[in-house]
């Protein structure tokens, strides 16, 4: 094999230990091992810079957050971490690098973490600041476990004295009247999405848009919908019966295309979540005009998961079954989730003081 011509390096990979093979970038470690580092050249070079040890910010939180993400990549590859969680970490790390990026882990104190939370609240991003604190906490805990820092107590934990920003739980309950009115005004893909969320209680934004005919399996005489919950990594098989079976079979047709999304466009492609959400928003606007619901608050597909869980609870279904469908780790989370959405009128205390019945 002849030598590569001078200048034959359009991606400027020289000195990075990166190679482009089989439509991917590969990094060659010093022990001879090759590692896939993705298809994006900037991301591949970022990882190579960390492995090569030639970053000028070595030892800072910016550096360690990137190292933490690399460890998360390895955990995703070994099915030890959900990809959704890893992606959330990467998103949350952006603002963390702005505030903490030039500090060493030892310089991150509970006072600074509290300041970060307080500034986030003042900026109108209280909940996002909470999520970013959780990401920072996970990174610092990883550093402590790996022995890469001298700190021994995580400054992000409540034991350090910090107080997270108060979060108001989502409590929008979509009434039957609202659901049916919007359903009647919605196009077929939105109707399908509405029913899938309501009946399966899965996460529409992270899981459902990726379901295909391949998720429909057979267990003996029973068809099931086999899904992997992106957030938890839990594999769940949902029985396909009644209306759920009918609408999925109608969506995939008599000759299913294996990897075609169940909720798909006219040409068979997947919808983006923002795209199909916009269609739901337009259907609500039509329902307000046509169905006399001018004051109907907006709702999203995620609210239909809450409606489905609440309706199951009101029908007497066991909370453990609802918990399994929702993918909640703790039963108390499911109880809070459904009860926050239900508004029931109760009779007041009618006992007259001094006239109580004594058993």
Coordinates of C-alpha atoms in Angstrom, one line a residue:
X1 CA 0.0 0.0 0.0
X2 CA 1.5 3.3 -1.1
X3 CA 2.0 6.3 1.2
X4 CA -0.9 8.8 1.5
X5 CA -0.3 11.9 -0.6
X6 CA 0.7 15.0 1.3
X7 CA -2.4 17.1 2.0
X8 CA -4.7 14.1 1.7
X9 CA -6.3 14.8 5.1
X10 CA -9.5 16.8 4.5
X11 CA -10.7 16.3 8.1
X12 CA -7.4 17.2 9.8
X13 CA -7.1 13.9 11.6
X14 CA -3.3 13.9 11.7
X15 CA -2.0 13.5 15.2
X16 CA -5.4 12.7 16.7
X17 CA -5.0 8.9 16.5
X18 CA -8.4 8.9 14.7
X19 CA -9.3 7.1 11.5
X20 CA -12.5 7.1 9.3
X21 CA -13.5 3.5 8.6
X22 CA -16.8 1.9 7.8
X23 CA -18.7 5.2 8.0
X24 CA -17.5 5.8 11.6
X25 CA -14.6 7.5 13.4
X26 CA -12.3 5.1 15.3
X27 CA -9.7 6.0 17.9
X28 CA -6.6 3.8 18.2
X29 CA -5.5 3.4 21.8
X30 CA -1.9 3.0 22.7
X31 CA -2.4 -0.6 23.6
X32 CA -3.6 -1.2 20.0
X33 CA -7.3 -1.4 20.8
X34 CA -9.7 0.4 18.4
X35 CA -12.8 2.2 19.8
X36 CA -15.8 3.6 17.9
X37 CA -16.2 7.3 18.7
X38 CA -19.2 8.2 16.5
X39 CA -19.8 9.8 13.2
X40 CA -19.5 13.5 14.2
X41 CA -16.0 14.8 13.5
X42 CA -16.1 17.4 16.3
X43 CA -17.3 15.0 18.9
X44 CA -14.7 12.4 17.8
X45 CA -11.9 15.0 18.1
X46 CA -13.1 16.0 21.5
X47 CA -12.9 12.4 22.7
X48 CA -9.5 11.9 21.1
X49 CA -8.2 15.1 22.9
X50 CA -9.3 13.6 26.2
X51 CA -7.7 10.2 25.5
X52 CA -4.5 11.9 24.2
X53 CA -4.2 14.0 27.3
X54 CA -3.5 17.1 25.4
X55 CA -6.3 19.3 26.7
X56 CA -5.2 22.5 28.4
X57 CA -8.1 22.3 30.9
X58 CA -7.0 19.0 32.4
X59 CA -8.2 18.7 36.0
X60 CA -11.0 21.2 35.7
X61 CA -14.7 20.5 36.0
X62 CA -15.1 21.0 32.3
X63 CA -12.5 18.3 31.7
X64 CA -14.0 15.9 34.3
X65 CA -17.6 16.4 33.0
X66 CA -16.4 15.3 29.6
X67 CA -14.6 12.3 31.1
X68 CA -17.8 11.5 33.0
X69 CA -19.8 11.5 29.7
X70 CA -17.2 9.2 28.2
X71 CA -17.8 6.8 31.1
X72 CA -21.5 7.1 30.5
X73 CA -21.0 6.2 26.9
X74 CA -19.3 3.0 28.0
X75 CA -22.1 2.2 30.4
X76 CA -24.7 2.7 27.6
X77 CA -22.8 0.3 25.4
X78 CA -22.8 -2.3 28.2
X79 CA -26.6 -1.7 28.9
X80 CA -25.7 -0.4 32.4
X81 CA -27.2 3.1 31.7
X82 CA -30.1 4.3 29.6
X83 CA -29.1 6.4 26.6
X84 CA -31.8 8.9 27.5
X85 CA -30.1 9.5 30.9
X86 CA -26.7 9.9 29.2
X87 CA -28.2 12.4 26.8
X88 CA -29.8 14.3 29.6
X89 CA -26.4 14.5 31.3
X90 CA -24.8 16.0 28.2
X91 CA -27.6 18.6 27.9
X92 CA -27.3 19.6 31.6
X93 CA -23.5 19.8 31.4
X94 CA -23.6 22.8 29.1
X95 CA -24.5 25.4 31.7
X96 CA -22.5 23.6 34.4
X97 CA -19.4 24.2 32.3
X98 CA -20.1 27.9 32.1
X99 CA -20.4 28.2 35.9
X100 CA -18.1 25.5 37.3
X101 CA -16.0 24.7 34.2
X102 CA -12.7 26.4 35.3
X103 CA -12.8 25.2 38.8
X104 CA -11.3 22.0 40.1
X105 CA -13.6 19.5 41.9
X106 CA -12.1 20.5 45.2
X107 CA -13.2 24.1 44.6
X108 CA -16.9 23.1 44.2
X109 CA -18.4 23.9 47.7
X110 CA -22.0 23.6 49.0
X111 CA -22.2 27.4 49.0
X112 CA -21.4 27.6 45.3
X113 CA -23.9 24.8 44.5
X114 CA -26.6 26.7 46.5
X115 CA -25.6 29.9 44.6
X116 CA -26.1 28.1 41.3
X117 CA -29.6 26.9 42.4
X118 CA -30.6 30.4 43.6
X119 CA -29.3 32.1 40.4
X120 CA -31.2 29.5 38.4
X121 CA -34.4 30.3 40.3
X122 CA -33.9 34.1 39.8
X123 CA -33.4 33.5 36.1
X124 CA -36.7 31.6 35.8
X125 CA -35.1 28.2 35.3
X126 CA -35.5 26.7 38.8
X127 CA -36.4 23.2 37.6
X128 CA -33.6 23.1 35.0
X129 CA -31.1 24.2 37.7
X130 CA -32.3 21.3 39.8
X131 CA -31.6 18.9 36.9
X132 CA -28.2 20.4 36.4
X133 CA -27.4 20.0 40.1
X134 CA -28.3 16.3 39.8
X135 CA -25.9 16.0 36.9
X136 CA -23.1 17.7 38.8
X137 CA -23.8 15.5 41.8
X138 CA -23.5 12.3 39.6
X139 CA -20.2 13.5 38.1
X140 CA -18.7 14.3 41.5
X141 CA -19.9 11.0 43.0
X142 CA -18.2 9.3 40.0
X143 CA -15.0 11.2 40.7
X144 CA -15.1 10.1 44.4
X145 CA -15.7 6.5 43.5
X146 CA -12.9 6.5 41.0
X147 CA -10.5 8.2 43.5
X148 CA -9.9 11.1 41.1
X149 CA -10.5 13.8 43.7
X150 CA -9.6 14.4 47.3
X151 CA -13.1 15.4 48.3
X152 CA -15.0 12.8 50.3
X153 CA -18.4 14.4 50.8
X154 CA -20.4 15.3 47.7
X155 CA -21.2 19.1 48.0
X156 CA -24.4 18.6 46.0
X157 CA -26.1 16.3 48.5
X158 CA -28.7 17.5 50.9
X159 CA -26.4 16.4 53.7
X160 CA -24.2 19.3 52.7
X161 CA -27.0 21.7 53.6
X162 CA -28.2 22.7 50.1
X163 CA -31.8 23.2 49.3
X164 CA -33.1 22.4 45.9
X165 CA -35.6 24.7 44.2
X166 CA -39.3 23.9 44.9
X167 CA -40.9 22.1 42.0
X168 CA -44.6 22.1 41.3
X169 CA -45.8 18.8 40.0
X170 CA -47.7 18.7 36.7
X171 CA -51.3 18.4 37.7
X172 CA -53.2 18.9 34.4
X173 CA -56.1 16.4 34.2
X174 CA -57.6 16.2 30.7
X175 CA -61.3 15.6 31.1
X176 CA -63.2 13.1 29.0
X177 CA -65.0 15.9 27.3
X178 CA -61.8 17.6 26.3
X179 CA -60.2 14.4 25.2
X180 CA -63.1 13.4 23.0
X181 CA -63.5 16.9 21.5
X182 CA -59.8 17.1 20.5
X183 CA -59.8 13.5 19.3
X184 CA -62.7 14.3 17.0
X185 CA -60.8 17.3 15.5
X186 CA -57.5 15.5 15.1
X187 CA -55.9 13.8 12.0
X188 CA -55.4 10.1 12.1
X189 CA -51.7 10.1 13.3
X190 CA -52.6 12.3 16.3
X191 CA -55.5 10.1 17.2
X192 CA -53.3 7.1 17.1
X193 CA -50.7 8.8 19.3
X194 CA -53.3 10.0 21.7
X195 CA -54.7 6.4 22.2
X196 CA -51.2 4.9 22.4
X197 CA -50.2 7.2 25.2
X198 CA -53.6 6.9 27.0
X199 CA -53.6 3.1 26.8
X200 CA -50.0 2.1 27.4
X201 CA -48.9 4.9 29.8
X202 CA -45.5 5.0 28.1
X203 CA -43.4 8.2 27.6
X204 CA -44.4 9.7 24.2
X205 CA -41.4 12.0 23.8
X206 CA -38.6 9.4 24.4
X207 CA -40.1 6.0 23.6
X208 CA -43.2 6.0 21.5
X209 CA -42.1 7.7 18.3
X210 CA -39.5 5.0 17.9
X211 CA -41.9 2.0 18.1
X212 CA -42.1 0.0 14.9
X213 CA -43.8 -3.2 13.7
X214 CA -40.8 -5.0 15.1
X215 CA -42.0 -4.2 18.6
X216 CA -45.1 -6.4 18.1
X217 CA -44.2 -9.9 19.2
X218 CA -46.1 -13.1 19.7
X219 CA -46.1 -15.0 23.0
X220 CA -47.9 -18.3 22.3
X221 CA -51.4 -17.3 21.2
X222 CA -51.0 -13.8 22.6
X223 CA -49.6 -10.8 20.8
X224 CA -47.6 -8.3 22.9
X225 CA -46.0 -4.9 22.4
X226 CA -42.4 -5.3 23.6
X227 CA -40.9 -1.9 24.5
X228 CA -37.8 -0.7 26.2
X229 CA -38.4 2.3 28.4
X230 CA -35.7 4.8 27.4
X231 CA -35.4 6.5 30.8
X232 CA -35.2 3.4 32.9
X233 CA -33.9 0.8 30.5
X234 CA -36.7 -1.5 31.7
X235 CA -38.1 -4.0 29.1
X236 CA -41.9 -4.3 29.3
X237 CA -44.3 -6.5 27.4
X238 CA -47.8 -5.0 27.2
X239 CA -50.6 -7.4 26.2
X240 CA -52.3 -6.4 22.9
X241 CA -56.0 -6.9 23.4
X242 CA -59.2 -5.1 22.5
X243 CA -58.9 -1.5 21.2
X244 CA -55.1 -1.4 21.6
X245 CA -54.6 -4.5 19.4
X246 CA -57.2 -3.2 16.8
X247 CA -55.5 0.2 16.4
X248 CA -52.0 -1.2 16.2
X249 CA -52.9 -3.8 13.6
X250 CA -54.7 -1.1 11.6
X251 CA -51.6 1.1 11.8
X252 CA -49.1 -1.5 10.6
X253 CA -51.4 -3.1 8.1
X254 CA -51.7 -6.7 6.9
X255 CA -48.1 -6.7 5.5
X256 CA -46.0 -4.9 8.1
X257 CA -42.8 -3.1 7.1
X258 CA -40.6 -4.3 10.0
X259 CA -38.8 -1.0 10.8
X260 CA -41.5 1.4 9.8
X261 CA -42.8 3.5 12.8
X262 CA -46.2 2.6 14.1
X263 CA -47.1 6.3 14.1
X264 CA -45.8 7.4 10.7
X265 CA -46.1 10.0 8.0
X266 CA -47.8 9.4 4.7
X267 CA -44.5 8.3 3.1
X268 CA -43.8 5.9 6.0
X269 CA -41.2 8.0 7.9
X270 CA -41.2 8.8 11.6
X271 CA -42.6 12.1 13.0
X272 CA -40.4 14.3 15.1
X273 CA -42.0 14.7 18.5
X274 CA -42.2 18.5 18.1
X275 CA -43.9 18.0 14.7
X276 CA -46.7 15.7 15.9
X277 CA -47.1 17.9 19.1
X278 CA -47.7 20.9 16.8
X279 CA -50.5 18.8 15.1
X280 CA -52.0 18.1 18.5
X281 CA -51.9 21.9 19.3
X282 CA -53.8 22.7 16.1
X283 CA -56.4 20.0 16.9
X284 CA -57.0 21.7 20.2
X285 CA -57.4 25.1 18.5
X286 CA -60.1 23.5 16.2
X287 CA -61.8 21.9 19.2
X288 CA -62.1 25.3 21.0
X289 CA -63.9 26.8 18.1
X290 CA -66.0 23.8 17.0
X291 CA -66.9 22.2 20.3
X292 CA -67.6 25.3 22.5
X293 CA -64.5 24.8 24.6
X294 CA -63.1 28.3 24.3
X295 CA -61.5 28.2 27.8
X296 CA -59.9 24.8 27.5
X297 CA -56.3 24.9 28.7
X298 CA -53.7 23.4 26.4
X299 CA -52.4 19.9 27.0
X300 CA -49.7 17.7 25.6
X301 CA -49.3 14.0 24.9
X302 CA -47.6 13.6 28.2
X303 CA -50.7 14.8 30.0
X304 CA -52.6 11.9 28.4
X305 CA -50.2 9.5 30.2
X306 CA -51.4 11.2 33.4
X307 CA -55.0 10.9 32.4
X308 CA -54.6 7.2 31.6
X309 CA -53.0 6.5 34.9
X310 CA -55.6 8.5 36.9
X311 CA -58.5 6.9 35.1
X312 CA -57.1 3.5 35.8
X313 CA -56.7 4.4 39.5
X314 CA -60.3 5.7 39.6
X315 CA -61.5 2.5 38.1
X316 CA -60.1 0.5 41.0
X317 CA -57.0 -0.8 39.2
X318 CA -54.1 -1.8 41.6
X319 CA -51.5 0.9 42.0
X320 CA -48.7 -1.7 41.4
X321 CA -50.0 -2.3 37.8
X322 CA -50.1 1.4 37.1
X323 CA -46.6 1.8 38.5
X324 CA -45.3 -0.9 36.2
X325 CA -46.8 0.7 33.1
X326 CA -45.6 4.2 34.1
X327 CA -42.1 3.0 34.7
X328 CA -41.9 4.5 38.2
X329 CA -39.3 3.1 40.5
X330 CA -41.4 3.7 43.7
X331 CA -45.1 3.2 44.3
X332 CA -45.3 6.5 46.2
X333 CA -44.3 8.3 43.0
X334 CA -47.2 6.7 41.1
X335 CA -49.6 7.6 43.9
X336 CA -48.5 11.2 43.9
X337 CA -48.6 11.2 40.0
X338 CA -52.3 10.1 39.8
X339 CA -53.7 11.9 42.9
X340 CA -52.2 15.3 41.9
X341 CA -54.5 15.2 38.8
X342 CA -57.7 14.3 40.5
X343 CA -60.0 17.0 41.9
X344 CA -62.9 15.4 43.9
X345 CA -65.6 17.3 45.8
X346 CA -65.9 16.1 49.4
X347 CA -68.5 17.0 52.0
X348 CA -67.4 19.3 54.8
X349 CA -67.3 18.4 58.5
X350 CA -71.0 18.7 59.6
X351 CA -70.6 17.7 63.2
X352 CA -71.9 20.3 65.6
X353 CA -69.5 20.8 68.6
X354 CA -70.9 19.2 71.7
X355 CA -73.0 16.8 69.7
X356 CA -70.5 14.1 68.7
X357 CA -71.6 10.5 68.8
X358 CA -69.6 8.6 71.4
X359 CA -68.9 5.0 70.6

